[in-house]
Amino acid sequence: MAKIKKTPRPKAAPPKGFRDYFGADVTERKAMLDRIAEVYHRYGFDPLESSAVETVEALGKFLPDVDRPNEGVFAWQEGEESDKPGDWLALRYDLTAPLARVYAENRNDLPTPYRRYAMGPVWRNEKPGPGRFRQFYQCDADTVGSASVAADAEICAMLGDALESVGISGDDYVIQLNDRRLLDAILDIAEVADDPSTRGIVLRAIDKLDRLQPHGVRQLLGEGREDKSGDVTVGAGLTQLQIDKVMEFVLTDDRVNDRLARRAARARDEGDTEEESRLHSARDSTHEATRQNWPAKGSGRRLWNAEVLDYLGELMKPHDKGWAAVEALRQIVSLLTETGRNDHRLRIAPSVVRGLGYYTGPVYEAELTFEITDEKGHPRQFGSVAGGGRYDDLVTRFTGQQVPATGVSIGVDRLLAALRMKRDAAPPTGGPVVVTVMDRDRMADYQSIVATLRQAGIRAEVYLGNPKNFGNQLKYADKRGAPAAIIQGSEEAAEGKVQVKDLILGAKLAEGASVEEWKDHPSQTKVATGAELLGEIARIYRLHGLPLPEGFDPDAP
């Protein structure tokens, strides 16, 4: 008789590029998204939840940083093996492409402009790497149906408020502002061939200015470059004259810095020390300086942004669309000045590119400027956590008519990582208070105690395992991260009291406390049930910096 082959057990691990999120991660993410949602709501945006699955046709070929149609998505065909296969479907790769479909489908019922925000997971079928997963969260806000630059300015202001609402200080981020039409214009002025492949190489080279420096960008604009590992990146093959014209745009910061230096020297020669100081303040705001430490100099930043726009205006004079882009940026800066944001939190940044086939006008990127240590132990700035811009062609695929739109997307996981690096750890949240079970026949009494805690807003649970071994109950409470355990035996029950054990303090004392320290700082206290119990729990929470529920009142019924 043939031996029956056993069915292999499935591997207990998530697919490559995916991960599981446990209590603290989920709780912290939700708290952050709630604060951002409050900001979006305050600005008049409405929530939208769209389907996680779209037709491939509806998603289109706009996946950022991928040039081939439908590359990088998780897709399948309905009824693939049947005689009449159905539509190709795919998990959404962002929250913007579904918005275009939703708006086109419901435009007769939606207000114009339509202002919506959305939060949720997206999926990319791309090669995973350190910190790069195939499923991740995004947090978007978009205005559809308005061509006004006021919509772009509002998105930038709202992005700043959202970052500050979650604990990023105004000194720790900058919103970098550019316009995709400037990039197209400089390629026209440099007479770069109207070929998507060549222009894509040029734009990617410009986008790498921070990492590769001007010399590396020049190499990519020309024949290409070889990195330290020996890998060769093919260049755009531009002539030296074309490279020089593109670099006049790329090196805007350096050119403006030189101008300010010459004007400051003239002011010094003329004895105008106030003007010299003002110009030096603006020079301190240059990109080179910000690589080390972003200066909190509002007046210098305002002057710097104005000088950059003047310089770009001169470059774009022969190009109508380029000139229009400069004027659009001027208007956005003017509007943000009125809201108090044209200071060290705003920078005109010509090298910001964003997606290659996606944006049609102003683009913006939020960059965190505080210093961290990378995996190799080198200090660097954290980098970008959000970006967006104007995309006036996305809805056109459905309606045949151009519908202006602008919006921003916050990378939730990157922002959470940044917040943790900023404070060196996750915020203290604490697990539930655990009510232990001394007598399984008195479960109703323990449920009454836990109900008192829950009604006051305190997270709590009754131990539901085998109560035979009390030590295992305390081990369970420790594993749950419980700040306190509540113990009631027959003696305490007769008195109408409970023992409250401060588990956090107990763990600290157990690390090496003397007998005197144990007496001075008892980790277990007997209190009456009801308000006295709630007051003791509140004391433990405050002692260890744990957040109490909003409106918590131990004396409330």
Coordinates of C-alpha atoms in Angstrom, one line a residue:
M1 CA 0.0 0.0 0.0
A2 CA 1.4 3.4 -1.0
K3 CA 2.4 5.7 1.8
I4 CA 0.0 8.6 2.2
K5 CA 1.9 11.8 1.7
K6 CA 1.3 14.3 4.5
T7 CA 0.2 17.8 3.6
P8 CA 3.0 20.2 4.5
R9 CA 2.2 22.7 7.2
P10 CA 2.0 26.3 6.0
K11 CA 4.8 28.6 7.0
A12 CA 3.8 30.9 9.9
A13 CA 5.2 34.1 8.4
P14 CA 3.8 37.0 6.4
P15 CA 4.6 37.2 2.7
K16 CA 7.8 38.9 1.7
G17 CA 7.5 42.6 1.9
F18 CA 4.6 42.6 4.4
R19 CA 4.5 42.9 8.2
D20 CA 2.2 42.6 11.1
Y21 CA 1.4 45.5 13.4
F22 CA 0.7 44.9 17.1
G23 CA -0.9 47.0 19.9
A24 CA 1.4 50.0 20.4
D25 CA 2.0 50.5 16.7
V26 CA -1.7 50.4 15.8
T27 CA -2.6 52.6 18.8
E28 CA 0.0 55.2 18.0
R29 CA -0.9 55.3 14.3
K30 CA -4.6 55.7 15.1
A31 CA -3.8 58.6 17.5
M32 CA -1.7 60.3 14.9
L33 CA -4.3 59.9 12.1
D34 CA -7.0 61.2 14.4
R35 CA -5.0 64.4 15.0
I36 CA -4.4 64.9 11.3
A37 CA -8.0 64.2 10.6
E38 CA -9.0 67.0 13.0
V39 CA -6.8 69.4 11.0
Y40 CA -8.3 68.3 7.7
H41 CA -11.8 68.6 9.1
R42 CA -11.0 72.1 10.5
Y43 CA -10.0 73.2 7.0
G44 CA -13.4 72.0 5.6
F45 CA -12.4 68.7 4.1
D46 CA -14.8 65.7 4.2
P47 CA -13.7 62.1 4.7
L48 CA -14.0 59.5 1.9
E49 CA -13.5 55.8 2.0
S50 CA -13.1 54.3 -1.5
S51 CA -12.7 50.7 -2.5
A52 CA -9.3 49.0 -1.9
V53 CA -9.8 47.2 -5.3
E54 CA -10.1 49.1 -8.6
T55 CA -10.1 48.0 -12.2
V56 CA -6.7 48.2 -13.8
E57 CA -8.2 50.4 -16.4
A58 CA -9.4 52.9 -13.7
L59 CA -6.1 52.9 -11.9
G60 CA -4.3 53.8 -15.1
K61 CA -0.5 54.0 -15.7
F62 CA 0.3 56.7 -13.2
L63 CA 2.1 54.7 -10.6
P64 CA 4.9 57.1 -9.3
D65 CA 8.4 56.4 -10.5
V66 CA 7.3 53.5 -12.8
D67 CA 7.2 54.2 -16.5
R68 CA 5.5 51.0 -17.8
P69 CA 1.7 50.6 -17.7
N70 CA 0.3 48.6 -14.7
E71 CA 3.9 47.8 -13.5
G72 CA 4.1 47.5 -9.7
V73 CA 0.5 46.7 -8.9
F74 CA -1.1 43.5 -7.5
A75 CA -3.5 42.5 -10.3
W76 CA -5.6 39.5 -11.3
Q77 CA -8.3 38.8 -13.9
E78 CA -11.8 37.8 -12.9
G79 CA -12.8 34.4 -14.2
E80 CA -9.3 34.0 -15.8
E81 CA -9.9 30.4 -16.7
S82 CA -13.5 30.8 -17.9
D83 CA -14.6 31.1 -21.5
K84 CA -15.3 34.8 -21.0
P85 CA -12.7 36.3 -18.6
G86 CA -13.8 39.5 -16.9
D87 CA -12.0 42.7 -15.9
W88 CA -8.5 43.0 -14.7
L89 CA -8.6 44.1 -11.0
A90 CA -5.8 45.5 -8.8
L91 CA -5.2 46.6 -5.3
R92 CA -5.0 50.4 -5.2
Y93 CA -1.4 51.7 -5.3
D94 CA -2.3 55.1 -3.9
L95 CA -5.4 57.1 -2.7
T96 CA -5.4 59.6 -5.6
A97 CA -6.2 57.4 -8.6
P98 CA -9.3 56.0 -6.8
L99 CA -10.3 59.6 -6.1
A100 CA -10.3 60.4 -9.8
R101 CA -12.6 57.5 -10.5
V102 CA -14.9 58.5 -7.5
Y103 CA -15.2 62.1 -8.6
A104 CA -15.8 61.2 -12.3
E105 CA -18.5 58.8 -11.3
N106 CA -20.3 61.1 -8.8
R107 CA -19.4 64.6 -10.1
N108 CA -23.1 65.6 -10.7
D109 CA -23.8 64.9 -7.0
L110 CA -20.7 66.3 -5.5
P111 CA -20.0 70.0 -4.8
T112 CA -17.4 71.8 -6.9
P113 CA -14.8 72.2 -5.7
Y114 CA -14.9 68.8 -3.9
R115 CA -12.6 68.7 -0.8
R116 CA -11.9 65.3 0.6
Y117 CA -9.4 63.5 2.8
A118 CA -8.7 59.7 2.9
M119 CA -6.6 57.5 5.1
G120 CA -5.8 53.8 4.6
P121 CA -3.5 51.1 3.3
V122 CA -2.1 51.0 -0.3
W123 CA -0.2 48.2 -2.0
R124 CA 2.8 48.3 -4.3
N125 CA 4.1 45.1 -6.1
E126 CA 7.7 46.3 -5.9
K127 CA 11.0 44.9 -4.5
P128 CA 10.9 45.3 -0.7
G129 CA 13.9 46.5 1.2
P130 CA 14.9 47.9 4.6
G131 CA 12.0 50.0 5.8
R132 CA 10.2 49.6 2.4
F133 CA 7.1 47.4 2.5
R134 CA 4.6 46.3 -0.1
Q135 CA 1.7 47.5 2.1
F136 CA 1.8 50.8 3.8
Y137 CA -0.5 53.6 5.0
Q138 CA -1.1 56.9 3.3
C139 CA -3.0 60.0 4.6
D140 CA -4.2 62.3 1.7
A141 CA -6.2 65.5 1.3
D142 CA -7.2 66.8 -2.1
T143 CA -9.2 69.6 -3.7
V144 CA -10.8 68.6 -7.0
G145 CA -12.4 71.2 -9.4
S146 CA -10.4 74.4 -8.5
A147 CA -7.7 75.8 -10.7
S148 CA -6.9 78.6 -8.2
V149 CA -3.4 78.7 -6.8
A150 CA -5.2 79.5 -3.5
A151 CA -6.0 75.8 -3.4
D152 CA -2.3 74.9 -3.6
A153 CA -1.5 77.4 -0.9
E154 CA -4.2 76.1 1.3
I155 CA -2.9 72.5 1.0
C156 CA 0.6 73.7 2.0
A157 CA -0.7 75.6 5.0
M158 CA -2.8 72.6 6.0
L159 CA 0.2 70.2 5.7
G160 CA 2.2 72.4 8.0
D161 CA -0.6 72.4 10.6
A162 CA -1.0 68.7 10.3
L163 CA 2.7 68.1 11.0
E164 CA 2.7 70.5 14.0
S165 CA -0.5 68.8 15.3
V166 CA 1.4 65.5 15.7
G167 CA 4.4 67.0 17.5
I168 CA 6.7 68.2 14.8
S169 CA 7.8 71.7 15.8
G170 CA 8.0 74.5 13.3
D171 CA 11.8 74.4 13.6
D172 CA 12.0 70.8 12.5
Y173 CA 10.4 70.8 9.1
V174 CA 10.3 72.8 5.9
I175 CA 7.8 72.7 3.0
Q176 CA 9.7 72.9 -0.3
L177 CA 7.8 74.4 -3.2
N178 CA 8.4 74.1 -6.9
D179 CA 6.4 73.9 -10.2
R180 CA 6.7 71.1 -12.7
R181 CA 6.2 73.6 -15.5
L182 CA 9.6 75.2 -14.5
L183 CA 11.3 71.8 -15.1
D184 CA 9.6 71.4 -18.4
A185 CA 10.5 74.9 -19.4
I186 CA 14.2 74.6 -18.6
L187 CA 14.4 71.4 -20.7
D188 CA 12.8 73.3 -23.6
I189 CA 15.2 76.2 -23.1
A190 CA 18.1 73.7 -23.1
E191 CA 16.6 72.2 -26.3
V192 CA 16.5 68.7 -24.7
A193 CA 14.8 66.2 -27.1
D194 CA 11.1 65.8 -26.5
D195 CA 11.6 62.2 -25.7
P196 CA 10.1 60.7 -22.5
S197 CA 13.1 58.5 -21.8
T198 CA 15.7 61.3 -22.2
R199 CA 13.6 63.8 -20.2
G200 CA 13.0 61.3 -17.5
I201 CA 16.7 60.7 -17.0
V202 CA 17.3 64.5 -16.8
L203 CA 14.5 65.0 -14.2
R204 CA 15.7 62.0 -12.1
A205 CA 19.2 63.5 -12.2
I206 CA 17.9 66.9 -11.0
D207 CA 16.0 65.2 -8.2
K208 CA 19.2 63.6 -6.9
L209 CA 21.0 66.9 -6.4
D210 CA 21.1 66.6 -2.6
R211 CA 22.6 63.1 -2.7
L212 CA 24.9 63.3 -5.7
Q213 CA 25.9 67.0 -5.5
P214 CA 26.3 69.1 -8.7
H215 CA 29.2 67.0 -10.1
G216 CA 27.1 63.8 -9.9
V217 CA 24.2 65.5 -11.6
R218 CA 26.4 66.7 -14.4
Q219 CA 27.6 63.2 -14.9
L220 CA 24.0 61.9 -15.2
L221 CA 23.1 64.7 -17.6
G222 CA 26.1 63.6 -19.8
E223 CA 27.4 60.1 -20.4
G224 CA 26.4 58.7 -17.0
R225 CA 28.2 57.8 -13.7
E226 CA 29.6 54.8 -11.9
D227 CA 29.0 54.6 -8.2
K228 CA 31.3 53.2 -5.5
S229 CA 29.9 49.6 -6.0
G230 CA 30.8 49.7 -9.7
D231 CA 27.2 50.0 -10.9
V232 CA 26.8 52.2 -13.9
T233 CA 23.9 54.6 -14.4
V234 CA 23.3 55.6 -18.0
G235 CA 23.2 59.3 -18.6
A236 CA 20.9 61.5 -20.7
G237 CA 23.7 62.1 -23.3
L238 CA 23.3 65.9 -23.4
T239 CA 25.8 68.2 -24.9
Q240 CA 28.0 70.4 -22.7
L241 CA 26.0 73.5 -23.7
Q242 CA 22.7 71.8 -22.8
I243 CA 24.2 70.6 -19.5
D244 CA 25.3 74.2 -18.7
K245 CA 21.8 75.5 -19.3
V246 CA 20.2 72.9 -17.1
M247 CA 22.7 73.5 -14.4
E248 CA 21.9 77.2 -14.4
F249 CA 18.5 76.1 -13.1
V250 CA 19.8 73.3 -10.8
L251 CA 22.3 75.7 -9.2
T252 CA 19.7 78.4 -8.4
D253 CA 20.7 78.5 -4.7
D254 CA 24.4 79.1 -5.5
R255 CA 23.6 81.8 -8.0
V256 CA 21.2 83.6 -5.6
N257 CA 23.8 83.2 -2.8
D258 CA 26.4 84.9 -5.0
R259 CA 24.0 87.8 -5.8
L260 CA 23.3 88.4 -2.2
A261 CA 27.0 88.3 -1.3
R262 CA 27.8 90.9 -3.9
R263 CA 24.9 93.1 -2.7
A264 CA 26.0 92.7 0.9
A265 CA 29.5 93.7 0.0
R266 CA 28.2 96.9 -1.7
A267 CA 26.1 97.7 1.4
R268 CA 29.2 97.3 3.6
D269 CA 31.2 99.6 1.3
E270 CA 28.3 102.2 1.5
G271 CA 28.2 101.9 5.3
D272 CA 24.7 100.4 5.3
T273 CA 25.2 97.8 8.0
E274 CA 21.5 97.2 8.4
E275 CA 21.1 96.2 4.8
E276 CA 24.3 94.1 4.9
S277 CA 22.9 92.3 8.0
R278 CA 19.6 91.7 6.2
L279 CA 21.3 90.2 3.2
H280 CA 23.6 88.0 5.2
S281 CA 20.5 86.7 7.1
A282 CA 19.0 85.6 3.7
R283 CA 22.3 84.0 2.7
D284 CA 22.2 82.0 5.9
S285 CA 19.0 80.4 4.6
T286 CA 20.8 78.8 1.6
H287 CA 20.4 75.2 0.8
E288 CA 24.0 74.5 1.7
A289 CA 23.5 75.9 5.2
T290 CA 20.3 73.9 5.7
R291 CA 22.1 70.6 5.2
Q292 CA 23.6 71.2 8.7
N293 CA 21.0 73.1 10.5
W294 CA 17.8 74.8 9.3
P295 CA 17.9 78.4 10.6
A296 CA 14.8 79.9 12.3
K297 CA 15.1 83.3 10.5
G298 CA 11.8 84.4 9.1
S299 CA 12.8 87.6 7.5
G300 CA 15.9 86.0 5.9
R301 CA 13.8 83.2 4.5
R302 CA 11.2 85.7 3.1
L303 CA 14.0 87.6 1.3
W304 CA 15.6 84.4 0.1
N305 CA 12.4 83.1 -1.5
A306 CA 11.8 86.5 -3.2
E307 CA 15.3 86.5 -4.6
V308 CA 15.0 82.9 -5.9
L309 CA 11.7 83.8 -7.7
D310 CA 13.4 86.9 -9.2
Y311 CA 16.3 84.7 -10.5
L312 CA 13.9 82.1 -11.9
G313 CA 11.8 84.8 -13.5
E314 CA 14.9 85.9 -15.5
L315 CA 15.7 82.4 -16.5
M316 CA 12.1 81.8 -17.7
K317 CA 11.6 85.0 -19.7
P318 CA 11.9 83.3 -23.0
H319 CA 9.4 80.6 -22.1
D320 CA 5.7 81.5 -21.5
K321 CA 4.7 78.5 -19.4
G322 CA 7.9 78.8 -17.4
W323 CA 7.1 82.5 -16.7
A324 CA 3.5 81.6 -15.8
A325 CA 4.9 79.0 -13.3
V326 CA 7.1 81.6 -11.6
E327 CA 4.1 83.9 -11.3
A328 CA 2.0 81.1 -9.8
L329 CA 4.7 80.5 -7.2
R330 CA 4.8 84.2 -6.4
Q331 CA 1.0 84.1 -5.7
I332 CA 1.3 81.0 -3.5
V333 CA 4.1 82.5 -1.5
S334 CA 2.1 85.7 -1.1
L335 CA -0.9 83.8 0.2
L336 CA 1.3 81.8 2.6
T337 CA 2.8 85.0 3.8
E338 CA -0.6 86.2 4.9
T339 CA -1.0 83.0 6.9
G340 CA 2.3 83.5 8.6
R341 CA 4.1 80.6 6.8
N342 CA 6.6 82.4 4.6
D343 CA 9.3 82.0 7.2
H344 CA 11.8 79.2 7.9
R345 CA 9.0 76.7 7.2
L346 CA 8.8 77.5 3.5
R347 CA 11.4 77.3 0.8
I348 CA 11.3 77.7 -3.0
A349 CA 13.2 74.6 -4.1
P350 CA 13.8 74.3 -7.9
S351 CA 15.3 70.8 -7.6
V352 CA 12.1 69.2 -6.2
V353 CA 10.7 67.0 -9.0
R354 CA 8.1 64.6 -7.5
G355 CA 6.5 62.0 -9.9
L356 CA 7.5 61.9 -13.5
G357 CA 4.2 61.5 -15.3
Y358 CA 1.8 62.7 -12.6
Y359 CA 2.0 66.4 -11.8
T360 CA 1.2 69.4 -14.0
G361 CA 1.8 72.5 -11.9
P362 CA 3.0 73.4 -8.4
V363 CA 4.5 70.6 -6.4
Y364 CA 5.4 70.5 -2.7
E365 CA 7.3 68.3 -0.4
A366 CA 7.5 68.3 3.4
E367 CA 11.1 67.6 4.6
L368 CA 12.0 67.0 8.3
T369 CA 15.2 68.8 9.1
F370 CA 16.3 67.4 12.4
E371 CA 19.3 65.2 12.5
I372 CA 19.3 61.4 13.0
T373 CA 21.9 58.6 12.8
D374 CA 21.5 56.2 9.8
E375 CA 22.1 52.5 9.9
K376 CA 25.9 53.1 9.2
G377 CA 26.2 55.5 12.2
H378 CA 26.4 58.6 10.0
P379 CA 24.5 61.7 10.9
R380 CA 21.9 62.9 8.4
Q381 CA 18.6 64.7 8.2
F382 CA 15.5 62.5 8.3
G383 CA 14.2 63.7 4.9
S384 CA 10.8 63.7 3.2
V385 CA 7.6 62.5 4.9
A386 CA 4.9 64.1 2.6
G387 CA 4.5 65.4 -0.9
G388 CA 2.0 66.4 -3.5
G389 CA 1.1 68.9 -6.1
R390 CA -1.3 69.8 -8.9
Y391 CA -2.5 67.1 -11.2
D392 CA -5.0 68.5 -13.7
D393 CA -5.1 65.5 -16.1
L394 CA -6.0 62.6 -13.8
V395 CA -9.8 62.9 -14.0
T396 CA -9.7 63.7 -17.8
R397 CA -9.2 60.0 -18.5
F398 CA -12.8 59.4 -17.3
T399 CA -14.6 62.6 -18.4
G400 CA -12.7 63.7 -21.5
Q401 CA -12.7 67.2 -19.9
Q402 CA -9.8 68.7 -17.9
V403 CA -10.6 68.8 -14.2
P404 CA -8.1 70.8 -12.1
A405 CA -7.0 69.1 -8.9
T406 CA -4.4 69.5 -6.2
G407 CA -3.5 67.5 -3.1
V408 CA -1.0 66.0 -0.7
S409 CA -0.1 62.6 0.7
I410 CA 1.5 62.0 4.1
G411 CA 3.6 58.8 4.4
V412 CA 2.2 57.6 7.7
D413 CA 4.8 55.0 8.5
R414 CA 7.7 57.4 7.8
L415 CA 6.1 60.1 9.9
L416 CA 5.6 57.6 12.8
A417 CA 9.2 56.6 12.5
A418 CA 10.3 60.2 12.6
L419 CA 8.3 60.9 15.7
R420 CA 9.8 58.0 17.4
M421 CA 13.3 59.0 16.5
K422 CA 12.6 62.5 17.6
R423 CA 11.6 61.4 21.1
D424 CA 13.8 58.2 21.1
A425 CA 10.9 55.9 21.9
A426 CA 7.2 55.3 21.5
P427 CA 5.0 57.4 23.9
P428 CA 4.0 55.7 27.1
T429 CA 0.5 54.4 26.6
G430 CA 0.3 51.4 29.0
G431 CA -1.7 48.3 28.7
P432 CA -5.0 47.6 30.5
V433 CA -5.3 47.4 34.2
V434 CA -5.7 43.7 35.1
V435 CA -8.2 42.5 37.7
T436 CA -6.9 39.2 39.0
V437 CA -9.0 36.3 40.0
M438 CA -8.5 34.8 43.5
D439 CA -11.7 32.8 43.6
R440 CA -13.4 31.7 40.3
D441 CA -16.8 31.5 42.0
R442 CA -16.6 35.3 42.6
M443 CA -16.2 36.2 38.9
A444 CA -19.3 38.5 39.1
D445 CA -17.5 40.6 41.7
Y446 CA -14.4 40.9 39.6
Q447 CA -16.6 41.9 36.6
S448 CA -18.2 44.6 38.7
I449 CA -14.8 46.0 39.6
V450 CA -13.7 46.0 35.9
A451 CA -17.0 47.7 34.9
T452 CA -16.3 50.5 37.4
L453 CA -12.9 51.1 35.7
R454 CA -14.3 51.0 32.2
Q455 CA -17.1 53.3 33.0
A456 CA -14.5 55.9 34.1
G457 CA -12.7 55.5 30.8
I458 CA -9.9 53.3 32.2
R459 CA -8.8 50.5 29.9
A460 CA -9.2 47.3 32.0
E461 CA -9.8 43.5 31.8
V462 CA -10.4 40.5 34.1
Y463 CA -7.9 37.7 33.8
L464 CA -9.6 34.9 31.8
G465 CA -7.0 32.3 32.0
N466 CA -6.6 29.5 34.6
P467 CA -6.5 31.3 37.9
K468 CA -5.0 28.4 39.8
N469 CA -1.5 29.8 39.7
F470 CA -1.6 33.5 40.9
G471 CA 2.0 34.1 39.8
N472 CA 1.0 33.3 36.2
Q473 CA -1.6 36.1 36.5
L474 CA 1.0 38.7 37.4
K475 CA 3.3 37.4 34.6
Y476 CA 0.3 37.8 32.2
A477 CA -0.2 41.4 33.5
D478 CA 3.5 42.2 32.9
K479 CA 3.4 40.8 29.3
R480 CA 0.3 43.0 28.7
G481 CA 2.2 46.1 29.8
A482 CA -0.4 46.6 32.6
P483 CA 0.4 49.6 34.8
A484 CA -1.5 48.0 37.7
A485 CA -3.1 44.8 38.9
I486 CA -6.1 44.7 41.2
I487 CA -6.3 41.9 43.8
Q488 CA -9.3 41.0 45.9
G489 CA -9.4 38.0 48.1
S490 CA -12.1 37.0 50.6
E491 CA -10.6 39.3 53.3
E492 CA -10.6 42.4 51.0
A493 CA -14.1 41.5 49.7
A494 CA -15.5 41.4 53.3
E495 CA -14.1 45.0 53.8
G496 CA -15.3 46.3 50.5
K497 CA -11.7 46.9 49.5
V498 CA -9.1 45.8 47.0
Q499 CA -5.3 45.7 46.8
V500 CA -3.9 47.9 44.0
K501 CA -0.4 46.7 42.9
D502 CA 1.7 49.3 41.0
L503 CA 3.4 47.0 38.5
I504 CA 5.7 49.7 37.0
L505 CA 7.0 50.8 40.4
G506 CA 7.3 47.2 41.6
A507 CA 9.5 46.3 38.6
K508 CA 11.8 49.3 39.3
L509 CA 12.1 48.4 43.0
A510 CA 12.8 44.8 42.2
E511 CA 15.8 45.8 40.2
G512 CA 17.8 46.5 43.4
A513 CA 15.8 48.3 46.1
S514 CA 16.8 48.1 49.7
V515 CA 14.4 47.1 52.5
E516 CA 14.1 50.8 53.5
E517 CA 13.3 51.8 49.9
W518 CA 10.6 49.1 49.8
K519 CA 9.0 50.6 52.9
D520 CA 9.3 54.2 51.7
H521 CA 7.8 53.4 48.3
P522 CA 5.2 50.6 48.7
S523 CA 4.1 49.3 45.3
Q524 CA 0.8 47.8 46.7
T525 CA -1.9 49.8 48.4
K526 CA -5.3 48.8 49.9
V527 CA -8.2 51.1 48.9
A528 CA -12.0 51.0 48.9
T529 CA -13.8 50.1 45.7
G530 CA -15.4 53.0 43.8
A531 CA -14.0 56.5 43.9
E532 CA -11.0 55.6 46.1
L533 CA -10.0 52.9 43.6
L534 CA -10.3 55.3 40.7
G535 CA -8.2 57.9 42.5
E536 CA -5.4 55.4 43.2
I537 CA -5.4 54.3 39.6
A538 CA -5.2 58.0 38.5
R539 CA -2.3 58.5 40.9
I540 CA -0.4 55.6 39.3
Y541 CA -1.0 56.9 35.8
R542 CA 0.2 60.4 36.7
L543 CA 3.2 59.0 38.5
H544 CA 4.4 57.2 35.4
G545 CA 3.3 59.8 32.8
L546 CA 0.5 57.7 31.4
P547 CA -2.4 59.6 29.7
L548 CA -5.7 59.5 31.6
P549 CA -8.9 59.5 29.6
E550 CA -10.2 62.9 28.6
G551 CA -12.6 64.2 31.2
F552 CA -11.6 61.5 33.8
D553 CA -13.3 62.2 37.1
P554 CA -12.7 59.6 39.9
D555 CA -15.7 61.1 41.9
A556 CA -18.1 60.8 39.0
P557 CA -20.8 58.1 39.5

